[in-house]
């Protein structure tokens, strides 16, 4: 984990927020490479779960919502963590994260647990007498429930169908930790899938299959993925059944995504609190009902962390240690490095022109400094899947070599076919 965190900082994937002021706990910034990786993840998710499906639509709702939303959803009442403090070293812990009944750091005695609401409070409005207290959303899904009627009456969706959203969520986590695994500001990719109650098991299983397939197709090795079924007695207040996809991080197994059957809880609650009828009218059957909700809820940051952990590798090339990030090409921040074999004799100009053309299709870099082996190595370290070399033969017949990051094999390809050759390998449409 230490190696990965330092690579992320050194190469500009992820660093602490507000670093020059000493950082701020639980907040992280995605640098030039991190932002590309994260965008690729989100785009791939949207592609598979929204774009290619005919039973899904999208939403991008506001982060700040009416305060009543959080009363209706149960968050004001029940979104609590139980906190304990160490009487000796004064450190604070979440009770459910502790293994024994003493402080895990100094062995000191702990206080009795106290409830602490994990929503981030904020104030909306400019003057003291009119400003209202509300919260930054702790999950993206509530806006999907609140907007349910707007969406189904403005689009041509019919049950069963789902609404997807990617966006920021905020939780005042007691102990943000494990790099970006548990932070206070993070992004979620959530789907609320609305079906009839009698079909809930069918859809739950379908979503289980689809979610699993998505992780595998990201290139994450299956041996590091598993399901965890929540025992009935520890289910969240809204859930009839929850299973999590977990990944084996260097610090242990951790949740990437939850899949919950939320039943009719949320739509019923919002109907009751808002006084608006959020039932669905099935015209064919001439029947009105509150749909049951199956919810796959994934974290962007946790998935990014799993992808980073899974990609990290060290091997040896010609007696030299190599760090290589084995990202699936579709997720790699930079798709290709373009290099002239030598700077002289017109090779640099050809390579620069090729790189300018390629960057109109996907992210690339041009590099002419140092030995060619070094340049390949720099690309390996940030997970660039293809290295393109312009050499003397290029001048004669217009072909270049493409070196593959993982196999290190090289193929010769005419320059005008490079974009297509790489395009196929980085496409989301491969599985
Ligand atoms: P945990 O038990 O780890 O606190 P949770 O069960 O409360 O997580 P959910 O409410 O199910 O999490 O949220 C859905 C997804 O959102 C999680 O699977 C995770 O990927 C992501 N997520 C939740 N909390 C955080 C956080 N503090 N930092 C980063 N991602 C998070």
Coordinates of C-alpha atoms and ligand atoms in Angstrom, one line a residue:
X1 CA 0.0 0.0 0.0
X2 CA 2.8 2.4 0.9
X3 CA 4.4 1.8 -2.5
X4 CA 1.2 2.5 -4.3
X5 CA 0.4 5.7 -2.3
X6 CA 3.8 7.0 -3.1
X7 CA 3.6 6.2 -6.8
X8 CA 0.2 7.9 -6.9
X9 CA 1.7 11.0 -5.4
X10 CA 4.9 10.9 -7.4
X11 CA 3.1 10.4 -10.7
X12 CA 0.2 12.7 -10.1
X13 CA -2.6 10.2 -9.7
X14 CA -3.8 11.1 -6.3
X15 CA -2.6 13.4 -3.6
X16 CA -3.9 15.0 -0.4
X17 CA -6.3 17.9 -0.7
X18 CA -4.9 21.3 0.5
X19 CA -1.4 19.8 0.9
X20 CA 0.4 23.1 1.2
X21 CA -1.7 23.8 4.3
X22 CA -0.9 20.5 5.8
X23 CA -3.7 18.6 4.1
X24 CA -7.3 18.0 5.3
X25 CA -8.4 14.7 6.7
X26 CA -10.6 12.5 4.4
X27 CA -10.3 14.7 1.3
X28 CA -8.2 13.8 -1.8
X29 CA -7.4 15.3 -5.1
X30 CA -7.1 13.4 -8.4
X31 CA -4.2 14.8 -10.4
X32 CA -3.7 14.8 -14.2
X33 CA -3.4 11.0 -14.4
X34 CA -6.0 10.2 -11.7
X35 CA -8.6 12.3 -13.3
X36 CA -8.3 10.4 -16.6
X37 CA -8.5 7.0 -14.8
X38 CA -11.5 8.1 -12.8
X39 CA -13.2 9.5 -15.9
X40 CA -12.6 6.2 -17.8
X41 CA -14.1 4.3 -14.9
X42 CA -17.2 6.4 -14.8
X43 CA -17.6 6.5 -18.6
X44 CA -17.2 2.7 -18.8
X45 CA -19.9 2.3 -16.0
X46 CA -22.2 4.7 -17.8
X47 CA -21.6 2.9 -21.1
X48 CA -22.5 -0.5 -19.7
X49 CA -25.3 0.4 -17.3
X50 CA -27.0 3.2 -19.1
X51 CA -26.0 3.7 -22.8
X52 CA -26.3 0.2 -24.1
X53 CA -29.4 -0.8 -22.1
X54 CA -32.9 0.0 -23.1
X55 CA -34.3 -0.1 -19.6
X56 CA -32.1 2.6 -18.0
X57 CA -32.1 6.4 -18.0
X58 CA -29.7 8.9 -16.3
X59 CA -29.9 11.8 -13.9
X60 CA -27.6 14.5 -12.6
X61 CA -29.3 16.1 -9.6
X62 CA -28.2 18.8 -7.1
X63 CA -26.0 17.9 -4.2
X64 CA -27.9 20.1 -1.8
X65 CA -31.6 19.1 -1.4
X66 CA -34.5 20.2 0.7
X67 CA -33.8 19.4 4.4
X68 CA -37.1 17.4 4.6
X69 CA -35.6 14.8 2.2
X70 CA -33.3 13.6 5.0
X71 CA -36.0 13.4 7.5
X72 CA -38.1 11.3 5.1
X73 CA -35.2 9.1 4.1
X74 CA -34.5 8.3 7.7
X75 CA -31.0 9.8 7.7
X76 CA -31.7 12.5 10.3
X77 CA -33.0 9.8 12.6
X78 CA -30.8 6.8 11.8
X79 CA -27.7 7.8 9.9
X80 CA -25.6 7.4 13.0
X81 CA -22.3 5.9 13.8
X82 CA -21.5 4.9 17.4
X83 CA -18.4 6.6 18.6
X84 CA -16.0 5.8 21.5
X85 CA -13.1 7.8 22.8
X86 CA -9.9 6.5 24.4
X87 CA -9.7 7.9 27.9
X88 CA -5.8 7.8 27.7
X89 CA -4.7 9.0 24.2
X90 CA -8.0 10.7 23.4
X91 CA -8.3 9.0 20.0
X92 CA -11.8 8.5 18.6
X93 CA -13.1 5.3 17.0
X94 CA -16.2 3.9 15.4
X95 CA -17.4 1.2 17.7
X96 CA -18.2 -1.2 14.9
X97 CA -14.6 -0.9 13.6
X98 CA -13.0 -2.1 16.9
X99 CA -12.1 -5.7 17.6
X100 CA -11.7 -5.7 21.4
X101 CA -13.0 -3.4 24.2
X102 CA -9.7 -1.4 24.6
X103 CA -8.1 1.3 22.5
X104 CA -6.4 -0.4 19.5
X105 CA -3.6 2.2 19.6
X106 CA -2.5 2.5 23.3
X107 CA -4.6 -0.2 25.0
X108 CA -6.4 2.5 27.1
X109 CA -9.9 2.3 28.5
X110 CA -12.7 3.5 26.2
X111 CA -15.7 5.7 26.9
X112 CA -19.3 4.4 26.5
X113 CA -20.4 4.7 22.9
X114 CA -22.3 7.8 21.8
X115 CA -24.4 8.3 18.6
X116 CA -23.0 10.7 16.0
X117 CA -24.8 11.7 12.8
X118 CA -22.5 11.4 9.9
X119 CA -24.2 13.8 7.6
X120 CA -22.3 17.0 6.7
X121 CA -24.3 20.0 7.8
X122 CA -24.3 23.2 5.8
X123 CA -26.2 26.5 5.8
X124 CA -28.0 27.7 2.8
X125 CA -29.0 31.4 2.4
X126 CA -27.2 34.7 3.0
X127 CA -28.8 36.3 6.1
X128 CA -29.0 34.7 9.5
X129 CA -32.7 34.9 9.9
X130 CA -33.6 33.4 6.5
X131 CA -30.8 30.9 6.1
X132 CA -31.7 27.2 6.6
X133 CA -29.7 24.3 7.8
X134 CA -29.4 21.4 5.4
X135 CA -27.0 18.7 4.5
X136 CA -24.6 17.8 1.8
X137 CA -26.1 14.6 0.5
X138 CA -24.7 11.4 2.1
X139 CA -25.8 9.3 -0.9
X140 CA -26.9 10.2 -4.4
X141 CA -29.9 7.9 -4.5
X142 CA -32.4 10.1 -2.6
X143 CA -32.7 12.5 -5.5
X144 CA -33.6 9.6 -7.8
X145 CA -36.6 8.8 -5.5
X146 CA -37.6 12.4 -5.1
X147 CA -37.5 12.9 -8.9
X148 CA -39.1 9.5 -9.7
X149 CA -42.3 11.0 -10.9
X150 CA -40.7 13.8 -12.9
X151 CA -38.6 11.2 -14.7
X152 CA -41.3 8.6 -15.4
X153 CA -43.8 11.1 -16.6
X154 CA -41.3 12.9 -18.8
X155 CA -39.6 9.9 -20.4
X156 CA -41.1 6.9 -22.1
X157 CA -40.0 4.4 -19.4
X158 CA -42.1 1.5 -18.2
X159 CA -41.6 -0.7 -15.2
X160 CA -39.2 -2.5 -15.0
X161 CA -36.6 0.3 -15.5
X162 CA -33.8 2.0 -13.7
X163 CA -32.4 5.5 -13.1
X164 CA -28.6 5.9 -12.8
X165 CA -26.6 8.7 -11.4
X166 CA -22.9 9.5 -10.8
X167 CA -22.1 12.2 -8.3
X168 CA -20.4 13.4 -5.1
X169 CA -21.5 12.3 -1.7
X170 CA -20.3 13.5 1.7
X171 CA -20.1 11.7 5.0
X172 CA -18.5 13.0 8.2
X173 CA -16.6 9.7 8.7
X174 CA -15.1 9.4 12.1
X175 CA -11.9 7.8 10.9
X176 CA -11.2 8.5 7.3
X177 CA -8.5 5.9 6.4
X178 CA -6.9 3.5 4.0
X179 CA -6.0 6.2 1.4
X180 CA -9.1 6.9 -0.7
X181 CA -11.0 3.9 0.6
X182 CA -12.8 5.8 3.3
X183 CA -13.0 9.5 2.8
X184 CA -15.4 12.3 3.7
X185 CA -16.0 13.5 0.2
X186 CA -16.3 10.8 -2.5
X187 CA -18.2 9.8 -5.6
X188 CA -20.9 7.2 -6.0
X189 CA -22.4 5.5 -9.1
X190 CA -25.9 4.5 -8.1
X191 CA -28.8 2.8 -9.8
X192 CA -32.3 2.6 -8.5
X193 CA -34.0 -0.2 -10.5
X194 CA -37.8 -0.1 -10.2
X195 CA -39.7 -3.4 -10.6
X196 CA -42.8 -5.2 -9.4
X197 CA -42.5 -6.9 -6.0
X198 CA -43.1 -10.3 -7.4
X199 CA -40.0 -9.9 -9.7
X200 CA -37.7 -8.7 -7.0
X201 CA -35.7 -11.9 -6.7
X202 CA -35.3 -12.2 -10.5
X203 CA -33.9 -8.6 -10.7
X204 CA -31.7 -9.0 -7.6
X205 CA -30.0 -12.0 -9.3
X206 CA -29.7 -10.3 -12.6
X207 CA -28.0 -7.3 -11.0
X208 CA -25.7 -9.5 -9.1
X209 CA -24.6 -11.1 -12.4
X210 CA -24.2 -7.7 -14.2
X211 CA -22.3 -6.1 -11.4
X212 CA -19.8 -9.0 -11.1
X213 CA -19.3 -9.1 -14.9
X214 CA -18.5 -5.3 -14.8
X215 CA -15.7 -5.7 -12.3
X216 CA -14.2 -8.7 -14.1
X217 CA -14.3 -6.8 -17.4
X218 CA -12.4 -3.9 -15.8
X219 CA -9.6 -6.4 -15.6
X220 CA -9.8 -7.0 -11.9
X221 CA -8.7 -10.5 -11.1
X222 CA -11.6 -12.6 -9.9
X223 CA -9.6 -14.3 -7.1
X224 CA -9.6 -10.9 -5.3
X225 CA -13.4 -10.4 -5.5
X226 CA -16.1 -12.0 -3.4
X227 CA -19.6 -11.6 -2.3
X228 CA -20.6 -10.8 1.3
X229 CA -24.2 -11.3 2.4
X230 CA -25.3 -9.1 5.2
X231 CA -27.0 -11.1 8.0
X232 CA -30.6 -10.2 8.5
X233 CA -30.1 -8.6 12.0
X234 CA -27.5 -6.1 10.7
X235 CA -29.4 -4.8 7.6
X236 CA -29.8 -1.0 7.2
X237 CA -33.2 0.4 8.2
X238 CA -34.5 0.4 4.6
X239 CA -33.1 -2.9 3.4
X240 CA -34.8 -6.3 2.9
X241 CA -31.6 -7.9 1.6
X242 CA -28.1 -6.6 1.0
X243 CA -25.0 -8.2 -0.6
X244 CA -21.7 -6.5 -1.1
X245 CA -19.0 -7.0 -3.6
X246 CA -15.7 -7.0 -1.8
X247 CA -12.2 -6.6 -3.0
X248 CA -9.1 -8.0 -1.3
X249 CA -7.1 -4.8 -0.7
X250 CA -3.5 -4.9 0.8
X251 CA -5.2 -3.9 4.1
X252 CA -7.9 -6.6 3.9
X253 CA -11.3 -7.2 2.3
X254 CA -13.3 -4.1 1.8
X255 CA -16.7 -3.2 0.2
X256 CA -16.7 -1.8 -3.3
X257 CA -20.4 -1.9 -3.9
X258 CA -23.6 -2.7 -2.2
X259 CA -26.6 -4.4 -3.8
X260 CA -29.7 -3.8 -1.7
X261 CA -33.4 -4.6 -2.0
X262 CA -34.8 -1.3 -0.6
X263 CA -38.4 -2.6 -1.2
X264 CA -40.9 0.2 -1.3
X265 CA -39.4 2.0 1.7
X266 CA -38.1 5.2 0.0
X267 CA -41.0 6.0 -2.4
X268 CA -43.5 5.3 0.5
X269 CA -41.6 7.6 2.8
X270 CA -41.3 10.4 0.3
X271 CA -45.0 10.1 -0.7
X272 CA -45.9 10.4 3.0
X273 CA -43.6 13.3 3.8
X274 CA -44.2 15.3 0.7
X275 CA -47.9 14.6 0.3
X276 CA -47.3 13.7 -3.4
X277 CA -48.3 10.4 -4.8
X278 CA -45.2 8.6 -6.0
X279 CA -46.9 5.4 -7.1
X280 CA -46.6 4.2 -10.7
X281 CA -49.6 3.7 -13.0
X282 CA -49.4 0.7 -15.2
X283 CA -51.6 1.6 -18.2
X284 CA -51.6 -1.9 -19.7
X285 CA -52.8 -3.6 -16.5
X286 CA -54.8 -0.5 -15.4
X287 CA -53.1 -0.8 -12.0
X288 CA -51.4 1.6 -9.6
X289 CA -48.7 0.5 -7.3
X290 CA -45.5 1.6 -5.5
X291 CA -42.6 -0.2 -7.2
X292 CA -40.0 -2.2 -5.4
X293 CA -36.4 -0.9 -5.7
X294 CA -33.2 -2.9 -6.3
X295 CA -30.2 -0.7 -5.7
X296 CA -26.6 -1.4 -7.0
X297 CA -24.6 1.3 -5.3
X298 CA -20.9 1.6 -6.1
X299 CA -18.1 3.9 -5.0
X300 CA -16.0 5.5 -7.8
X301 CA -13.0 6.1 -5.5
X302 CA -13.1 2.6 -4.0
X303 CA -13.3 1.1 -7.5
X304 CA -10.4 3.3 -8.6
X305 CA -8.4 2.1 -5.6
X306 CA -9.2 -1.5 -6.4
X307 CA -8.1 -0.9 -10.0
X308 CA -4.9 0.7 -8.8
X309 CA -4.1 -2.1 -6.3
X310 CA -4.9 -4.7 -8.9
X311 CA -2.8 -3.1 -11.6
X312 CA 0.4 -2.6 -9.5
X313 CA 3.1 -5.0 -10.4
X314 CA 6.9 -5.2 -10.3
X315 CA 9.0 -7.3 -12.6
X316 CA 12.5 -7.4 -14.1
X317 CA 13.4 -6.4 -17.7
X318 CA 17.0 -7.1 -18.8
X319 CA 18.2 -7.3 -15.2
X320 CA 16.5 -4.0 -14.2
X321 CA 13.5 -3.7 -11.9
X322 CA 10.4 -2.4 -13.5
X323 CA 7.3 -1.0 -11.9
X324 CA 4.3 -1.5 -14.2
X325 CA 0.7 -0.6 -13.8
X326 CA -1.2 -3.3 -15.7
X327 CA -4.4 -1.3 -16.2
X328 CA -6.9 -2.6 -18.7
X329 CA -6.2 -0.4 -21.8
X330 CA -9.7 1.0 -21.6
X331 CA -8.9 2.4 -18.2
X332 CA -5.3 3.5 -18.7
X333 CA -5.0 7.3 -18.3
X334 CA -2.6 7.7 -21.3
X335 CA -3.2 5.3 -24.1
X336 CA 0.1 5.6 -26.0
X337 CA 3.5 7.1 -25.8
X338 CA 5.1 8.2 -29.1
X339 CA 8.8 8.2 -29.4
X340 CA 11.4 8.9 -32.1
X341 CA 14.2 6.3 -31.8
X342 CA 16.6 9.2 -32.0
X343 CA 15.9 12.9 -32.1
X344 CA 17.9 13.6 -35.2
X345 CA 17.4 12.9 -38.9
X346 CA 13.8 13.9 -39.1
X347 CA 12.5 11.2 -36.8
X348 CA 11.4 13.6 -34.1
X349 CA 9.3 15.6 -36.6
X350 CA 7.5 12.5 -37.8
X351 CA 6.8 11.3 -34.3
X352 CA 5.5 14.7 -33.2
X353 CA 3.2 14.9 -36.1
X354 CA 1.9 11.4 -35.4
X355 CA 1.3 12.2 -31.8
X356 CA -0.6 15.3 -32.7
X357 CA -2.9 13.3 -34.9
X358 CA -3.4 10.5 -32.3
X359 CA -4.2 12.9 -29.4
X360 CA -7.3 13.9 -31.3
X361 CA -8.6 10.3 -30.8
X362 CA -7.2 9.5 -27.2
X363 CA -4.8 10.8 -24.6
X364 CA -1.1 10.4 -25.7
X365 CA 2.3 11.8 -24.8
X366 CA 5.3 12.6 -26.9
X367 CA 8.7 11.9 -25.3
X368 CA 12.2 12.2 -26.9
X369 CA 14.4 12.4 -23.8
X370 CA 16.8 9.6 -22.7
X371 CA 17.3 6.1 -24.0
X372 CA 14.3 4.5 -25.6
X373 CA 14.3 1.8 -22.9
X374 CA 13.9 4.5 -20.2
X375 CA 11.1 6.1 -22.1
X376 CA 9.2 2.8 -22.3
X377 CA 9.8 2.3 -18.6
X378 CA 8.3 5.7 -17.7
X379 CA 5.2 4.7 -19.7
X380 CA 5.0 1.3 -17.9
X381 CA 5.0 3.1 -14.5
X382 CA 1.9 5.0 -15.3
X383 CA 0.3 2.0 -17.1
X384 CA 0.4 3.3 -20.7
X385 CA -0.5 0.2 -22.7
X386 CA 1.1 1.1 -26.0
X387 CA 4.5 2.5 -26.9
X388 CA 4.9 3.7 -30.5
X389 CA 8.4 4.1 -31.9
X390 CA 9.3 6.0 -35.0
X391 CA 12.6 4.6 -36.4
X392 CA 14.7 4.7 -39.6
X393 CA 12.3 2.2 -41.3
X394 CA 9.5 4.7 -40.7
X395 CA 11.2 7.1 -43.1
X396 CA 11.4 4.3 -45.8
X397 CA 8.0 2.6 -45.6
X398 CA 5.8 4.7 -43.2
X399 CA 5.5 1.9 -40.6
X400 CA 6.1 2.2 -36.9
X401 CA 6.5 -0.3 -34.1
X402 CA 3.9 -0.7 -31.4
X403 CA 5.2 -2.2 -28.2
X404 CA 2.7 -3.7 -25.8
X405 CA 3.3 -2.9 -22.1
X406 CA 2.5 -6.4 -20.7
X407 CA 4.0 -8.8 -23.2
X408 CA 6.7 -6.2 -24.4
X409 CA 6.1 -7.7 -27.9
X410 CA 6.4 -5.3 -30.8
X411 CA 4.5 -5.3 -34.1
X412 CA 5.1 -3.2 -37.1
X413 CA 2.0 -1.2 -38.3
X414 CA 1.6 1.4 -41.0
X415 CA 1.3 4.8 -39.4
X416 CA -2.2 5.4 -40.7
X417 CA -3.5 2.2 -39.0
X418 CA -2.2 3.0 -35.5
X419 CA -5.3 4.9 -34.4
X420 CA -7.6 2.0 -35.4
X421 CA -5.2 -0.6 -33.9
X422 CA -5.3 1.1 -30.5
X423 CA -8.9 2.3 -30.8
X424 CA -10.2 -1.3 -30.8
X425 CA -8.2 -2.2 -27.7
X426 CA -9.3 0.8 -25.6
X427 CA -13.0 0.6 -26.6
X428 CA -15.6 0.1 -23.9
X429 CA -17.4 -2.2 -26.3
X430 CA -15.2 -5.3 -26.0
X431 CA -17.1 -7.7 -23.8
Ligands
LIG1 P1 -19.0 1.3 4.9 O1 -19.8 0.2 5.6 O2 -17.7 0.9 4.3 O3 -19.0 2.6 5.6 P2 -21.5 1.7 3.6 O4 -22.1 0.3 3.6 O5 -22.0 2.7 4.5 O6 -19.9 1.6 3.6 P3 -23.1 2.4 1.3 O7 -23.9 3.4 2.1 O8 -23.6 1.1 0.9 O9 -21.7 2.2 2.1 O10 -22.5 3.2 0.1 C1 -22.4 2.7 -1.2 C2 -21.0 2.7 -1.7 O11 -20.5 4.1 -1.6 C3 -20.0 1.9 -0.9 O12 -20.0 0.5 -1.4 C4 -18.7 2.5 -1.2 O13 -18.1 2.1 -2.5 C5 -19.1 4.0 -1.4 N1 -18.7 4.7 -0.1 C6 -19.5 4.8 1.0 N2 -18.9 5.5 2.0 C7 -17.7 5.8 1.5 C8 -16.6 6.6 2.0 N3 -16.6 7.1 3.2 N4 -15.5 6.8 1.2 C9 -15.5 6.3 -0.1 N5 -16.5 5.6 -0.6 C10 -17.6 5.3 0.2

